[in-house]
Amino acid sequence: MKNILYQESIVEIKHLFRMMRNTLLALFVFAGTAFATESYSQTMKVTVVADNMSTGKVISEIEKQTDYLFVYNVNEVNLKRNVKVNAQNKSVAEVLNKVFEGTDIYYAMEGKNIMLMSKAKDGEVAQQANKVTGIVKDTNGEPIIGANVTVKGQSIGTITDIDGRFVLDAPKNAVLQITYIGYVSQEVKVSGNKELNIILKEDTETLDEVVVVGYGTMKKTDLTGAVMQVKTNDIKSVTAGNPLQALQGRAPGVSVMTNNIPGESPTMRIRGSGSISAGNDPLYVVDGFSLMNGSISEVNANDIASIEVLKDASATAIYGSRGANGVVMITTKTGAKNAKNLSFNATYGFQMPGRLIETMNHEQFVDFINTAYTNAKGTPVYTAANPAPDIHTDWQDEIIKDSAPVQDYSISFDGTTGDTQYMVSGGMFLQNGLISSAKFDKYTFRSNIQHKFNRFLTIGSHLQYAYTEQAKAGIGNTAGSLSSIWRSGWPTLPVKNEDGSFAIPADNPAIAGFFSDDARWNPIANYGEVTNTRTTSRLFGDVYAELKITKDLTFKTNFGIDIANVRNYNYGSSKQTTATGSGNGGNGYIKELSRITENILTYTKNWDEHRFSATGVYSWQDYVYENLSISGKGFQNDETGAWDMGLADRETMSYASGKYGNTLISFTGRFTYAYKDRYLMTATARYDGSSRFGTNNKWGFFPSVGLGWRISEETFLANNKVITNLKLRGSYGITGNQEIGNYKSLAQLKSKNYIYNDALMQGFYETIGNPDLKWERTKQFDLGFDLSLWNRIHLNVDYYSRRTSDLLYDVPIPSTSGFSTMLSNIGIVSNKGVEIALSGRIVETKDFKLDATVNISKNKNEIKELYNDVESITVTSGLGLSKYLKVGESLLSIYGLKSEGIIKTEEQLAAYQKIVPTAQLGDEMYADIDDDKAITAKDQINIGETEPNFFYGVALNLEYKKFHLDILGQGAHDFAAVGASNSDMKIGIHGYGDSFNYLLVGENQTDNRCCLPSKYAYERMWSPSNPNGTFPRAGASNLYLSDRSNSGWNYFIIKSIALSYDFGNNPIKGIKGIKGISAFVNLQNFITFANHRGYNPENGDTSNPWIKTITIGVNAKF
């Protein structure tokens, strides 16, 4: 063929038809501006005048003056043959007839493609040859236009037409070679006159050549930075409300943590955490549009074509002040260039609790509660005179459902009509939670349309609308600690009384005295009689115009908008047993608006063995946030709830409102250069100005440079059959972080109410500003190599060092200033790590393939410096609740006491009572680190980090004929966790799932509701009858966060087991038009290995059960 660049251009244009769908164009602001063209070859005129011009030059002139693209085989067409042309405003056909007059070359026009082909060279070949016909399709049954069909070993060949068909005169028993970019070439032996039906399979290695980077794309072989890509096939069978969940275990250096609350966004970290207070979330970019609030839950996973994760400075510096924490780039699907497709995807499944806590039976509970109260107060609860009722309510079972459905449906229509390429889709995701009324419903609509006016101007848009409804269990904006709630209910109480009212301890005089203010507590009433909803309506996207000024110079301008309207509502009904006869709640709204305009100038130039590109960007983006909320108590009508706030008690009402915004202006440049495809360079610089920072530091400069050396392209390795790819790459750059509150650099007046002369007065107080407030800056160095062996085993290794300085933190200042703290730039945090990814095709036969992938990541986080030689900052204080920032330790460290085991002997007790005089046999001992003969917050040590020592992913992909089996596992080693709530921390829940104490507090040592132990913990408690018990005695009150079971956690989870079967095209006899159908079943989180027994093995979360899911689905294309 002509060359690869021409051939790629053919791919872009090959499927254009002449008519447009006006109904689709009406979706856009530029509806009706396009027009159809007919008889293009007859109406298009060209002027070519020359006495001695090469055939190749004539072809180039026609391409420059028209939208035609020539397709030919360089072995057949003599481009150097000179011709005399004198065509003044002549049709293309007239010019071609003149150029090829007297030669064996003829041409065929297919749309805007002109195919040049050679006639039979001599009569002898013609006599020996027979006519061969055939059709070339892809695996979906779509015709492939422009595929090369040649006779092996000869110069005979042709190209498939718009229907994928070809006709060729070939010798008998010849072998045909069929090739096409992006597909694996195939050889077919000619036998008889039967029409050949040839299926080409996609070449995944070739398709992966291009990756999306900021403001453009790059060949993967040209990358000098660390970029990781996840394709559609990797996420198509994952059923999740947020597409980020598909990245778990697949991306080295990327941590994705879920909390199993329907509709909640996962926590994502790329190469660790580098900021104390300015945020550690990455920037999310969808189709080139930077989202405003770090959430992509509104994106339909079925619309995604690929996800790229930019990790190092060479890749992220183009986003400057927003790229310090990495960038996640999502590219959605576009219209097919070779067909019109109607696609439908349907998934239905059930969620089930994956990890529950085994509870005590009736006899164990009675024994435990009597022992606890006897140890604490000398009085048992249940006696012969007051026996325990023959009731055993499993509150965990009452709150957590056995199963809940999850559904995911999407439909899309894509294709090309005339010069318009389109993709329109709609989706519906419905997820019920396992707790109470928790749920998440999402409805999406997406439209991607691009129209080419002519060879100079292209316009288009990406539009996404989503409406979501999220209902959470519990009141307020968080679900609270599920574990604490259900364990606060005594199993000897029923859920409801015989009259249908909720049962409460106060109904039972024999035990009511043990509950004090909590005598009205019922977990179901106080967890289930709650409405807590959040509805969001969001529209985001952009419109753009691209002008091709010259062959090498392109200008693109786009305008984007992101609008979100959020409505929050929560109400606890009067049926709550703690509601004292009235309801409480509130409602409010949030409005967010972000606008962005970008102007992008791109220049590319290829000559000889050089490739150069330059990109310049001007960007302006603003963000406005507005909110209003109101809450109150004393609602008497549950029907109207908190919608009519006028019905609340006026004295209990509270209000909050605000409006703020910020603006970011940026100038960006990127330069890439490649010499001989082996020496690579990428240089980027961005200059950002943000309204968030001080007058003296509004602007920040963020440069980077990346270098690469493709050693495998050197002459000494060029033909090596073992080492098929070897590239060294390194980068260094600076990125920033501007994610702090608005107006922090300014002195502000804030409202404050106070009482004066028995009257409520409104006043104001001042906050101190800092005109020198500036950007957090992250300097990052990355060194890596990419190695491929036999073109089937691939190894990628990266070492990186991130050093973040000028951290934003409220620093104490002298009281003489009139203020206690001032937001300032302090300190340095370091992240250093290694990422390794190994993949390969282990087995490949005609019917069976086995691919395997392993990745492992290790990151070390360390605080290098604070301020003014300060070695430690106390963020929060209190025994079991302290949070410190200490030089030499991690930003993610957890601090607790050092456990020294259970007091089991009188000798141990006597020694420990010198430190804790109230200690008893069966209590837990803690180390007196500062040797002051007391256990205080000063005795707390670093017991671990919430970031694992290392984490990893394993994937296996098996293919047998039309069956596909994909298995994905993900794990982490050696991390610490504190659970989801402070109440857990206060009582020191050990193992989060094995909390073993019903803590008695207060002057009368009455119950504080939390928490009953698990069966596992009960069976291991110390007691005189169990002197070797490893858990503290019942009723012990000296329980704190410690290294005993809050650290050293590990887990490995089989995240997904997906089995699918591909029925192919037209699998049903008599029904045509089916391009492909596949069905699958997927098991998510079904197998878990962990060394702790809490709900969530990933982070110790106690607010929601761990969910395992089984789904079945079908994907169809028509």
Tab-separated table of N, CA and C in Angstrom, residues 28 52 63 224 250 254-255 319 331 449 647 680 759 765 819 826 836 958 1057 1077 1088:
chain	number	residue	atom	x	y	z
A	28	PHE	N	-28.159	18.881	18.033
A	28	PHE	CA	-27.019	19.753	18.257
A	28	PHE	C	-27.303	21.194	17.919
A	52	ASN	N	5.729	18.429	-17.238
A	52	ASN	CA	6.470	17.224	-16.871
A	52	ASN	C	6.291	16.978	-15.363
A	63	GLU	N	-5.719	15.387	-4.395
A	63	GLU	CA	-6.087	15.240	-2.979
A	63	GLU	C	-6.133	16.586	-2.267
A	224	THR	N	7.014	8.884	26.650
A	224	THR	CA	8.165	8.980	27.552
A	224	THR	C	7.709	9.018	29.008
A	250	ARG	N	-6.273	-3.621	38.237
A	250	ARG	CA	-5.798	-3.608	36.858
A	250	ARG	C	-4.659	-2.622	36.620
A	254	VAL	N	-2.194	2.420	41.193
A	254	VAL	CA	-3.519	3.026	41.364
A	254	VAL	C	-4.299	2.233	42.404
A	255	SER	N	-4.721	2.920	43.459
A	255	SER	CA	-5.510	2.304	44.518
A	255	SER	C	-6.944	2.811	44.426
A	319	TYR	N	-1.499	19.466	32.626
A	319	TYR	CA	-2.629	19.952	33.418
A	319	TYR	C	-2.167	20.782	34.616
A	331	THR	N	-12.360	8.269	27.659
A	331	THR	CA	-12.766	8.518	26.282
A	331	THR	C	-14.000	7.689	25.989
A	449	ILE	N	-21.433	13.565	18.505
A	449	ILE	CA	-21.648	13.775	17.078
A	449	ILE	C	-20.527	14.637	16.511
A	647	LEU	N	-43.352	23.839	59.694
A	647	LEU	CA	-43.998	23.009	60.707
A	647	LEU	C	-43.038	22.584	61.817
A	680	LEU	N	13.450	9.685	21.598
A	680	LEU	CA	12.171	10.347	21.847
A	680	LEU	C	12.325	11.452	22.884
A	759	ALA	N	-31.085	38.975	74.502
A	759	ALA	CA	-31.592	39.018	73.122
A	759	ALA	C	-30.559	38.415	72.181
A	765	TYR	N	-17.131	38.063	62.816
A	765	TYR	CA	-15.761	37.948	63.275
A	765	TYR	C	-14.846	37.851	62.068
A	819	PHE	N	-5.236	36.250	66.370
A	819	PHE	CA	-5.718	35.022	65.735
A	819	PHE	C	-4.896	33.851	66.248
A	826	ILE	N	3.800	25.109	54.229
A	826	ILE	CA	4.816	24.519	55.093
A	826	ILE	C	5.236	23.169	54.542
A	836	ILE	N	5.462	-2.653	38.960
A	836	ILE	CA	5.869	-3.707	38.033
A	836	ILE	C	4.617	-4.330	37.429
A	958	LEU	N	-8.834	-16.628	29.539
A	958	LEU	CA	-8.820	-17.870	28.780
A	958	LEU	C	-9.849	-17.773	27.659
A	1057	ILE	N	-15.108	-13.145	38.324
A	1057	ILE	CA	-14.997	-14.366	37.524
A	1057	ILE	C	-16.088	-14.269	36.464
A	1077	ILE	N	-24.017	-11.554	19.091
A	1077	ILE	CA	-24.663	-11.724	20.393
A	1077	ILE	C	-23.709	-12.488	21.297
A	1088	THR	N	-12.980	-14.407	49.129
A	1088	THR	CA	-12.191	-13.428	49.892
A	1088	THR	C	-11.331	-14.137	50.921
